[in-house]
Short mmCIF file of C-alpha atoms in Angstrom, two decimals:
data_model
loop_
_atom_site.label_atom_id
_atom_site.label_comp_id
_atom_site.label_asym_id
_atom_site.label_seq_id
_atom_site.Cartn_x
_atom_site.Cartn_y
_atom_site.Cartn_z
CA MET A 1 139.59 59.97 73.40
CA THR A 2 141.74 60.23 70.34
CA ARG A 3 143.48 63.34 69.35
CA LYS A 4 141.33 63.67 66.21
CA LYS A 5 138.11 63.54 68.27
CA ILE A 6 139.38 66.15 70.68
CA ASN A 7 140.34 68.51 67.73
CA ASP A 8 136.86 67.92 66.19
CA LYS A 9 135.19 68.67 69.43
CA ARG A 10 137.19 71.92 69.83
CA ALA A 11 136.52 72.95 66.29
CA LYS A 12 132.80 72.49 66.82
CA GLU A 13 132.89 74.52 70.06
CA HIS A 14 134.88 77.26 68.24
CA GLU A 15 132.27 77.39 65.35
CA LYS A 16 129.46 77.59 67.97
CA MET A 17 131.21 80.49 69.79
CA LYS A 18 131.74 82.32 66.43
CA LYS A 19 128.10 81.94 65.60
CA ALA A 20 126.92 83.12 69.01
CA LYS A 21 124.85 86.23 68.85
CA LYS A 22 126.77 89.48 69.67
CA SER A 23 125.56 91.19 72.88
CA LYS A 24 123.58 94.34 72.29
CA GLY A 25 123.99 95.48 75.76
CA LEU A 26 124.45 94.54 79.46
CA GLY A 27 121.24 92.48 79.45
CA ASP A 28 122.56 90.14 76.82
CA THR A 29 125.93 89.71 78.54
CA ILE A 30 124.19 88.89 81.86
CA GLU A 31 122.00 86.31 80.06
CA LYS A 32 125.01 84.59 78.54
CA ILE A 33 126.68 84.47 81.94
CA THR A 34 123.58 82.98 83.65
CA GLU A 35 123.22 80.42 80.89
CA ALA A 36 126.87 79.33 81.08
CA THR A 37 126.82 79.05 84.88
CA GLY A 38 123.41 77.29 85.01
CA ILE A 39 121.79 80.07 86.96
CA LYS A 40 119.20 80.66 84.18
CA ALA A 41 118.02 77.13 84.26
CA ALA A 42 117.79 77.05 88.00
CA VAL A 43 115.68 80.24 88.03
CA LYS A 44 113.40 78.89 85.33
CA TRP A 45 112.97 75.71 87.36
CA LEU A 46 112.13 77.62 90.47
CA ALA A 47 110.02 80.53 88.97
CA GLY A 48 108.83 79.03 85.83
CA ASP A 49 109.19 80.21 82.16
CA ASP A 50 107.79 83.64 82.90
CA CYS A 51 110.36 84.79 85.53
CA GLY A 52 110.64 88.34 84.12
CA CYS A 53 114.14 87.74 82.69
CA GLU A 54 113.29 88.95 79.27
CA GLU A 55 111.87 92.28 80.57
CA ARG A 56 114.94 92.81 82.75
CA LYS A 57 117.25 91.89 79.91
CA GLU A 58 115.59 94.44 77.49
CA LYS A 59 115.61 97.13 80.18
CA LEU A 60 119.41 96.56 80.87
CA ASN A 61 120.08 96.54 77.06
CA ASN A 62 118.31 99.86 76.72
CA LEU A 63 120.10 101.43 79.75
CA TRP A 64 123.61 100.15 78.85
CA ARG A 65 123.71 99.68 75.04
CA TYR A 66 127.17 98.71 73.66
CA THR A 67 126.79 100.41 70.31
CA GLN A 68 127.70 104.10 69.92
CA PRO A 69 125.11 106.40 68.42
CA LYS A 70 125.80 107.51 64.85
CA CYS A 71 126.38 111.20 63.95
CA LEU A 72 123.49 113.41 62.91
CA GLN A 73 123.32 114.28 59.25
CA GLU A 74 122.94 117.95 58.25
CA ASP A 75 119.22 117.72 57.44
CA GLU A 76 118.52 115.87 60.62
CA HIS A 77 120.31 118.49 62.67
CA LYS A 78 118.46 121.24 60.99
CA TRP A 79 115.09 119.54 61.74
CA LEU A 80 115.99 119.00 65.39
CA ASP A 81 117.19 122.60 65.60
CA GLU A 82 113.71 123.79 64.46
CA TRP A 83 112.03 121.23 66.72
CA TYR A 84 114.00 122.22 69.98
CA THR A 85 113.71 125.96 69.09
CA LYS A 86 109.89 125.96 69.03
CA ARG A 87 109.65 123.80 72.19
CA SER A 88 106.09 122.46 71.68
CA GLU A 89 104.50 120.37 74.45
CA THR A 90 102.76 118.10 71.87
CA MET A 91 104.15 116.08 68.97
CA LYS A 92 102.15 115.78 65.79
CA PRO A 93 102.07 112.29 64.19
CA SER A 94 104.24 113.63 61.29
CA GLU A 95 106.71 115.07 63.74
CA GLN A 96 106.78 111.86 65.69
CA ARG A 97 107.55 109.88 62.52
CA LYS A 98 110.37 112.28 61.64
CA MET A 99 111.84 112.07 65.13
CA LEU A 100 111.60 108.30 65.12
CA THR A 101 113.22 108.09 61.75
CA ILE A 102 116.23 110.08 63.02
CA TYR A 103 116.30 108.19 66.34
CA ASN A 104 116.09 104.80 64.67
CA ARG A 105 119.04 105.69 62.38
CA VAL A 106 121.14 107.25 65.02
CA PHE A 107 120.60 104.56 67.67
CA SER A 108 120.32 101.62 65.20
CA THR A 109 116.88 100.64 66.64
CA ASN A 110 113.45 100.01 65.24
CA GLN A 111 111.09 102.08 67.43
CA GLN A 112 107.55 102.32 66.15
CA PRO A 113 105.11 105.28 66.53
CA THR A 114 103.43 105.19 69.94
CA GLN A 115 100.80 107.03 72.01
CA CYS A 116 102.86 106.34 75.18
CA SER A 117 103.91 109.83 76.36
CA SER A 118 106.70 108.57 78.64
CA CYS A 119 108.16 106.54 75.74
CA LEU A 120 108.14 109.66 73.52
CA ARG A 121 109.62 111.72 76.36
CA GLU A 122 112.55 109.26 76.62
CA ILE A 123 113.13 109.41 72.96
CA ASN A 124 112.98 113.14 72.97
CA ILE A 125 115.44 113.30 75.89
CA LYS A 126 117.95 110.97 74.19
CA MET A 127 117.66 112.97 70.86
CA GLU A 128 118.14 116.34 72.65
CA LYS A 129 121.33 115.03 74.18
CA ILE A 130 122.68 114.08 70.77
CA TYR A 131 121.51 117.39 69.28
CA LYS A 132 123.22 119.38 72.01
CA THR A 133 126.52 117.61 71.39
CA TYR A 134 126.74 119.60 68.07
#
């Protein structure tokens, strides 16, 4: 192989690596490793396309996210202060929307309103941790 071809090949690989999607969390990192080592292809060959990898990846991304939460703004802190002071067991739709607006901005996510009580509980717990740091 000529020197020019080797340099062209390296340049293409470098461009490909630069364009690679940045990992959001541990799940994305593990996926990249399993793809690079061929483990992912072997698992898909053995278990089929629906091996549960996507669900595990998302769960790991949510548990060990690489991005740091953003700081609360003054109005957000005030609203959370009122919310955690009254300690209601139920969340009205308007309160859920406000909580999700704050949550999505702070954690750079796009959570949608839900009827899932355990999902809301997790969001509430994470937001309370952020609130208590102030």
